[in-house]
CSV table of C-alpha atoms in Angstrom, one decimal:
chain,number,residue,atom,x,y,z
A,1,ARG,CA,0.0,0.0,0.0
A,2,ILE,CA,2.8,2.5,0.9
A,3,THR,CA,4.7,1.6,-2.3
A,4,GLN,CA,1.7,2.3,-4.4
A,5,LEU,CA,1.2,5.6,-2.8
A,6,LEU,CA,4.8,6.6,-3.4
A,7,GLU,CA,4.5,5.6,-7.0
A,8,VAL,CA,1.3,7.6,-7.5
A,9,PHE,CA,3.3,10.7,-6.6
A,10,GLY,CA,6.3,9.7,-8.7
A,11,LEU,CA,8.5,9.1,-5.7
A,12,PRO,CA,11.3,6.4,-5.9
A,13,THR,CA,10.6,3.0,-4.2
A,14,THR,CA,14.0,1.4,-5.0
A,15,TYR,CA,17.6,2.5,-5.0
A,16,LYS,CA,20.4,1.2,-7.2
A,17,ILE,CA,23.8,1.3,-5.5
A,18,LYS,CA,26.4,2.4,-8.1
A,19,ASP,CA,29.6,2.2,-6.0
A,20,VAL,CA,29.2,-0.4,-3.2
A,21,ASP,CA,32.5,0.5,-1.4
A,22,SER,CA,31.6,4.2,-1.3
A,23,PHE,CA,28.1,3.4,-0.1
A,24,TYR,CA,29.4,1.2,2.7
A,25,GLN,CA,32.0,3.7,3.9
A,26,LYS,CA,29.3,6.5,4.1
A,27,PHE,CA,27.5,4.5,6.8
A,28,PHE,CA,30.3,5.3,9.2
A,29,LEU,CA,30.1,9.0,8.6
A,30,ASP,CA,26.7,9.0,10.2
A,31,LYS,CA,26.3,10.3,13.8
A,32,LYS,CA,24.6,7.0,14.7
A,33,SER,CA,27.7,5.0,14.0
A,34,THR,CA,30.5,4.1,16.4
A,35,ASP,CA,33.9,2.6,15.7
A,36,THR,CA,32.5,-0.9,15.9
A,37,ASN,CA,28.7,-0.6,15.2
A,38,ILE,CA,26.1,1.1,13.1
A,39,LYS,CA,22.8,2.0,14.7
A,40,PHE,CA,19.7,1.8,12.5
A,41,ILE,CA,16.4,3.5,13.6
A,42,ILE,CA,13.6,1.6,11.9
A,43,GLN,CA,10.1,3.0,11.7
A,44,ARG,CA,7.5,0.5,13.0
A,45,GLY,CA,4.2,2.2,12.3
A,46,ILE,CA,3.3,5.8,12.7
A,47,ILE,CA,4.7,6.3,16.2
A,48,LYS,CA,6.8,3.3,17.1
A,49,VAL,CA,10.5,2.9,16.2
A,50,MET,CA,12.9,0.1,16.6
A,51,THR,CA,16.6,0.5,17.3
A,52,LEU,CA,19.0,-2.0,15.8
A,53,MET,CA,22.7,-2.1,16.4
A,54,ILE,CA,24.8,-4.1,13.9
A,55,SER,CA,28.5,-4.7,14.0
A,56,LYS,CA,30.7,-3.4,11.1
A,57,GLU,CA,31.5,-7.0,10.2
A,58,LEU,CA,27.8,-8.0,10.0
A,59,SER,CA,26.8,-4.9,8.1
A,60,PHE,CA,29.6,-5.6,5.5
A,61,PHE,CA,28.2,-9.1,5.0
A,62,ILE,CA,24.6,-7.9,4.6
A,63,ILE,CA,25.5,-5.1,2.1
A,64,TYR,CA,27.8,-7.1,-0.1
A,65,LYS,CA,25.6,-10.2,0.0
A,66,ASN,CA,22.5,-8.3,-1.3
A,67,ILE,CA,24.1,-6.8,-4.3
């Protein structure tokens, strides 16, 4: 339902990563990153959010596996 709404307004629903190494390195510039972890804040409905901490090693595996 959300994807359809975004498409109605001509908004993107996917993102193609052109340079995986650059994309991965930019995660660690974010203020939610530490030397060893990346913190993701994931929206769970209108009000609720979920915080997820992922190690650099695991994030590397997830990003490169899904290319």
